[in-house]
XYZ file of C-alpha atoms in Angstrom:
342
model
C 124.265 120.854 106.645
C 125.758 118.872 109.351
C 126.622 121.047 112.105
C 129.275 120.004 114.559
C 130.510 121.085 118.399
C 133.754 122.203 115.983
C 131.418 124.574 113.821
C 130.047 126.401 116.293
C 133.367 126.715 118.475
C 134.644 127.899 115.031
C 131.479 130.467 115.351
C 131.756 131.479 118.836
C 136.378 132.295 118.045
C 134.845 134.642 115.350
C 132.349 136.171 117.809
C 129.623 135.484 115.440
C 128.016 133.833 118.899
C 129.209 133.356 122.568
C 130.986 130.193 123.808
C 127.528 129.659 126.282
C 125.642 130.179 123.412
C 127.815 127.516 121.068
C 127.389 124.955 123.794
C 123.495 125.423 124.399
C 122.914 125.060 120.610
C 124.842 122.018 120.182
C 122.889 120.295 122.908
C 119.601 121.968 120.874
C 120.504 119.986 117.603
C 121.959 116.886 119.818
C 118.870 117.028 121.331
C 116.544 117.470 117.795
C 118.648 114.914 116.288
C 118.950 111.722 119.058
C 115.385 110.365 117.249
C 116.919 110.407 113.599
C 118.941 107.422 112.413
C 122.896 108.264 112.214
C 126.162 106.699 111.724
C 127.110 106.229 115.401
C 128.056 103.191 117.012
C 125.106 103.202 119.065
C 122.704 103.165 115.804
C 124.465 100.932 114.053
C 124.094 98.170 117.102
C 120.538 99.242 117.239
C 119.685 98.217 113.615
C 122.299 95.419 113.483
C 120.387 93.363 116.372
C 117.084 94.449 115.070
C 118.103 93.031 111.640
C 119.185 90.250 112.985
C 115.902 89.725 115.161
C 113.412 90.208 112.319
C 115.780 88.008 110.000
C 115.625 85.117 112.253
C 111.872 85.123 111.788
C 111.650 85.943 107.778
C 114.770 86.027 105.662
C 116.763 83.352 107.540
C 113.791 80.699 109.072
C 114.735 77.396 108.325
C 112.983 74.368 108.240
C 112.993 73.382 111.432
C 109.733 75.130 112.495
C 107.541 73.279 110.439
C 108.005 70.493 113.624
C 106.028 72.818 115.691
C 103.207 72.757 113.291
C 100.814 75.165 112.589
C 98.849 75.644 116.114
C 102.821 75.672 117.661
C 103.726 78.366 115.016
C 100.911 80.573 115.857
C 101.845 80.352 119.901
C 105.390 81.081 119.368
C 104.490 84.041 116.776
C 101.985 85.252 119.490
C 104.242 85.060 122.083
C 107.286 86.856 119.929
C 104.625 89.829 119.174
C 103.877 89.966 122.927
C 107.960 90.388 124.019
C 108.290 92.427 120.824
C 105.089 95.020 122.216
C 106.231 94.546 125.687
C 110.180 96.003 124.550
C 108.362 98.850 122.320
C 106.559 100.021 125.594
C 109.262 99.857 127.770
C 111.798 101.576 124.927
C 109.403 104.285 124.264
C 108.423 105.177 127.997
C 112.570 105.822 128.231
C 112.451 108.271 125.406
C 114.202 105.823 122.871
C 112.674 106.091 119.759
C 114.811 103.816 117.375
C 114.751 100.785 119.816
C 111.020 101.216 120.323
C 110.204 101.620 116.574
C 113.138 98.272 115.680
C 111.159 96.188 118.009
C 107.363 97.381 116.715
C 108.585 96.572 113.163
C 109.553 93.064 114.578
C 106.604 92.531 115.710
C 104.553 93.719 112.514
C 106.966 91.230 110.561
C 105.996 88.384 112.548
C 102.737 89.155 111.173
C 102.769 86.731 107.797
C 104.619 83.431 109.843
C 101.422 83.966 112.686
C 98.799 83.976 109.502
C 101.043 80.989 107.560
C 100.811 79.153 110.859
C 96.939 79.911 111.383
C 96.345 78.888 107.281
C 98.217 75.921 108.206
C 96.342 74.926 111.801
C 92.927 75.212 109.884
C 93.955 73.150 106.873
C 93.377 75.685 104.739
C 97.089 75.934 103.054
C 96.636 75.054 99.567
C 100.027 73.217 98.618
C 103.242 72.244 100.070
C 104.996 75.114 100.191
C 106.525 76.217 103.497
C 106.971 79.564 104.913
C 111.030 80.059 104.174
C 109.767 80.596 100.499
C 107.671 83.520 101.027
C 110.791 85.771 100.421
C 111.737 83.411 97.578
C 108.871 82.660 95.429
C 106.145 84.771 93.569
C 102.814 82.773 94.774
C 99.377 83.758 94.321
C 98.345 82.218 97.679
C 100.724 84.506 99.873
C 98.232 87.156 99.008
C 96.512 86.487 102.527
C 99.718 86.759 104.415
C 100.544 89.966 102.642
C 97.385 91.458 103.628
C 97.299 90.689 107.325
C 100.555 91.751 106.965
C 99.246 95.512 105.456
C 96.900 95.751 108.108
C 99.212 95.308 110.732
C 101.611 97.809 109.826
C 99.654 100.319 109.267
C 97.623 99.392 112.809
C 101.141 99.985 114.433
C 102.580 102.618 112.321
C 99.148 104.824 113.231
C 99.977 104.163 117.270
C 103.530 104.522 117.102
C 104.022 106.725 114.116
C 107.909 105.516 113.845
C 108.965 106.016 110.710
C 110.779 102.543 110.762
C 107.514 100.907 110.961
C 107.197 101.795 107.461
C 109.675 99.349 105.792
C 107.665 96.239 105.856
C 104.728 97.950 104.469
C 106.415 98.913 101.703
C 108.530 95.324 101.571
C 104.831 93.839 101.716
C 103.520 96.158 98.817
C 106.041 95.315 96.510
C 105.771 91.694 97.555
C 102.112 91.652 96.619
C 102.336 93.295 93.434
C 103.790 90.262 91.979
C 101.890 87.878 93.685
C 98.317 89.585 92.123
C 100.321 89.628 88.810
C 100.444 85.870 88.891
C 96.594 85.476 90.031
C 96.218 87.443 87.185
C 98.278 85.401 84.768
C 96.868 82.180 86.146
C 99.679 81.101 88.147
C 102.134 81.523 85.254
C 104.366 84.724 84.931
C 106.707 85.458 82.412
C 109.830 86.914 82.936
C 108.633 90.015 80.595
C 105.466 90.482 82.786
C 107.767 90.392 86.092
C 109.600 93.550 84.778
C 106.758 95.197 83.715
C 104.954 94.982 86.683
C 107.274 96.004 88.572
C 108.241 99.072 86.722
C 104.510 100.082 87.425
C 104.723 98.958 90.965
C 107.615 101.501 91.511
C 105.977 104.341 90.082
C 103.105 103.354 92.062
C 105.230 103.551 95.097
C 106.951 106.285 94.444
C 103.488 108.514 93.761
C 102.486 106.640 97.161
C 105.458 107.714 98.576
C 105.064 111.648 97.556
C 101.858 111.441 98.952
C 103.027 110.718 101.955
C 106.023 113.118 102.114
C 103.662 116.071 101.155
C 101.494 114.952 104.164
C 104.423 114.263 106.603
C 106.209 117.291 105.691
C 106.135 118.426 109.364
C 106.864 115.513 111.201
C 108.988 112.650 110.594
C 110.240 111.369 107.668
C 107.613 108.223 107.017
C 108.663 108.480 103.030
C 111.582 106.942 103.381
C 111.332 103.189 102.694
C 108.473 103.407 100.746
C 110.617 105.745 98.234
C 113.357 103.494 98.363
C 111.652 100.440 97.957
C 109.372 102.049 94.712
C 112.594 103.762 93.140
C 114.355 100.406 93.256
C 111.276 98.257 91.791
C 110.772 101.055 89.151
C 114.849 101.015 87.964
C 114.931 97.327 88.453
C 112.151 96.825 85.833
C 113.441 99.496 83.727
C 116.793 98.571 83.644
C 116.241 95.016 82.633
C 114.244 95.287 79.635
C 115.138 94.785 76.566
C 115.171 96.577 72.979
C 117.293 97.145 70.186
C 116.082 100.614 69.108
C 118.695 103.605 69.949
C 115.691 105.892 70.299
C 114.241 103.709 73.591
C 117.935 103.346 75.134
C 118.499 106.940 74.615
C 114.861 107.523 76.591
C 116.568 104.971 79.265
C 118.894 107.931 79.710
C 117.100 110.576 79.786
C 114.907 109.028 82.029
C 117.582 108.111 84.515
C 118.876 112.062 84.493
C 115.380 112.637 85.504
C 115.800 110.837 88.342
C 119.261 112.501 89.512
C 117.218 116.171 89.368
C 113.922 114.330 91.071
C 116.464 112.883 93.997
C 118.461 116.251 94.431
C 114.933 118.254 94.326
C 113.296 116.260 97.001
C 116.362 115.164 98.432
C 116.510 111.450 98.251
C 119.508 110.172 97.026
C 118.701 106.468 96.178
C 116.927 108.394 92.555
C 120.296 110.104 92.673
C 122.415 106.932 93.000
C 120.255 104.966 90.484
C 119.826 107.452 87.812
C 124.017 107.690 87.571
C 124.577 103.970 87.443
C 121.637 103.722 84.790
C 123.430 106.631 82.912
C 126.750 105.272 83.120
C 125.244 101.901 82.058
C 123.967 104.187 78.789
C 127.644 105.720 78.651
C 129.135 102.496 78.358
C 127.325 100.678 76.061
C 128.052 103.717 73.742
C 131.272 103.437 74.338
C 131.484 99.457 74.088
C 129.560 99.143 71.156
C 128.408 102.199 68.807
C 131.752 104.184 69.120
C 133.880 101.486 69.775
C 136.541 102.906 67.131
C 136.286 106.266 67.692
C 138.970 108.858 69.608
C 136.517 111.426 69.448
C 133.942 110.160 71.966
C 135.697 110.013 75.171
C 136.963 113.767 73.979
C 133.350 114.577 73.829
C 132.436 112.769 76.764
C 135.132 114.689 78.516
C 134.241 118.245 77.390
C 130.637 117.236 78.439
C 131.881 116.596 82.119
C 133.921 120.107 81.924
C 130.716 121.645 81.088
C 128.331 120.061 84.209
C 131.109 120.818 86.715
C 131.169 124.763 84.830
C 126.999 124.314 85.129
C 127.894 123.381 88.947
C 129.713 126.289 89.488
C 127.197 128.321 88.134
C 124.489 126.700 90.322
C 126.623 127.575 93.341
C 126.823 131.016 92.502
C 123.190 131.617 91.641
C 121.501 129.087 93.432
C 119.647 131.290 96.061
C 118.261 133.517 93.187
C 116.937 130.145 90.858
C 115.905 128.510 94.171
C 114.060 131.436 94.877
C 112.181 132.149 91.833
C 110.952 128.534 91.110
C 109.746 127.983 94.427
C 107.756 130.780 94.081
C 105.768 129.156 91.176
C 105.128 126.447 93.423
C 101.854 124.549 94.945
C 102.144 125.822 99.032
C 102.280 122.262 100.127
C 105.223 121.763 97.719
C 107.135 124.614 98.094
C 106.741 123.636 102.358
C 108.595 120.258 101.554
C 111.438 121.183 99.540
C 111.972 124.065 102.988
C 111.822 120.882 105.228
C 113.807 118.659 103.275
C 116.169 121.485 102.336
């Protein structure tokens, strides 16, 4: 529910509460809420320049630092992370969480351009690749990069436990996936082995990423990226394969309705916004191809709609009862998520 200063005036004109009362809750939520990321212009300029900042040094570095060299790489990178720690500190000791956890993330993705730079200082890089593919190219030798990277993150994520801290860990997990797939292959991947692995990456993540909400379930929400991240790789590699059997798309469906009810149970709605376009993908291609010349399908596909917004309707109107009951049949640890998350 999002509650608003309207709501409760709304609350206090129907002497459900006082007016005093109305105004000391709202600053109670305002209060709860100032840590959690939201759709206010102060947010959004707090993730814009933090984007921007850790962009600079991965997404959008162009060649122009190779100049520096690899001793020069690893002093700038050092003295980045030391600005980047320094702001953290000084954002956190004023009680501003999101700034604090932007510029410990930056810091943590400096992490693979420091170890690139160090790789390349000791004449130890194996070819002539240069950092600006790393978020290109699948190569087996970013593996070490990856791995300081992992150990970094979850270094800072442990001190600063801000949940934002968790979206290059889980960039850098998928990231590696692929990159042991191709040690694996021998340094040649096929485009089938890309989406298999990273339909078992996903799931991977996304049983990583349960974990972790189960164990959070109190606290912040540290599930987050690594959910998002997983739920992508996992659809990605799903979606893209191929098959001609009517049996395997129709699992594709019924597979992406799965994860509509797994994003509305543990409230995450990237399953939620996946599993429709994946089902509307399914929809279409019936449509397009095996009932191209038939009126009756959209009828059907119409009386089928009727009937979820009539299955809606009865949700609404029992929901506390079903809610209620399954919950009950529950593990504890579970059933305390779904409250939170609720």
């Amino acid at each position: 529910m999002n509650i608003t200063r309207k709501n409760l005036s709304e609350a206090a004109d129907k002497n459900i509460i006082s007016t005093s009362q109305a105004d000391a809750l709202f600053e109670f939520f305002k209060e709860r809420h100032q840590d959690k990321p939201q759709f206010t212009f102060n947010h959004v300029l707090y993730y814009l320049g933090g984007l921007i900042a850790i962009g600079a040094m991965t997404l959008f570095m162009n060649l122009g630092w190779e100049s520096f060299g690899g001793a020069g790489i690893v002093l700038i990178s050092v003295l980045y992370a030391a600005i980047g720690l320094k702001l953290t500190h000084v954002f956190s000791a004023k009680s501003l969480s999101i700034p604090a956890g932007i510029c410990a993330t930056f810091v943590v993705c400096l992490t693979p351009l420091a170890i690139y730079g160090l790789q390349q200082w000791l004449g130890v890089w194996p070819d002539e690749t240069v950092y600006r593919e790393y978020h290109r190219y699948i190569k087996w030798h970013w593996i070490y990069m990856e791995l300081g990277t992992l150990a970094v993150g979850v270094i800072m994520a442990w001190k600063y436990k801000y949940p934002f801290l968790v979206m290059p860990i889980a960039v850098t997990l998928w990231y590696m996936t692929m990159d042991i797939a191709v040690m694996i292959a021998g340094g040649d991947i096929s485009w089938e082995l890309r989406k298999l692995v990273s339909l078992y990456t996903g799931l991977l993540m996304i049983g990583l990423a349960f974990w972790v909400d189960i164990r959070s379930r109190d606290t912040a929400d540290y599930a987050f990226w690594i959910y998002l991240f997983g739920a992508l790789a996992f659809w990605g590699g799903l979606s893209f394969m191929e098959s001609d059997s009517e049996l395997s798309k129709f699992v594709y469906f019924c597979v992406n309705l799965l994860m509509i009810g797994v994003g509305v149970l543990l409230v995450r709605r990237i399953f939620v916004v996946l599993g429709a376009l994946g089902s509307c993908f399914y929809l279409g291609y019936l449509a397009q191809d095996v009932f191209q010349d038939s009126w009756l399908f959209p009828a059907a596909l119409t009386a089928i709609g009727l009937g979820i917004i009539y299955l809606g309707i009865l949700w609404q109107k029992h929901e506390k009862a079903i809610t209620k009951k399954s919950r009950e049949l529950l593990p504890e640890a579970l059933r305390e998520l779904l409250e939170a998350r609720s």
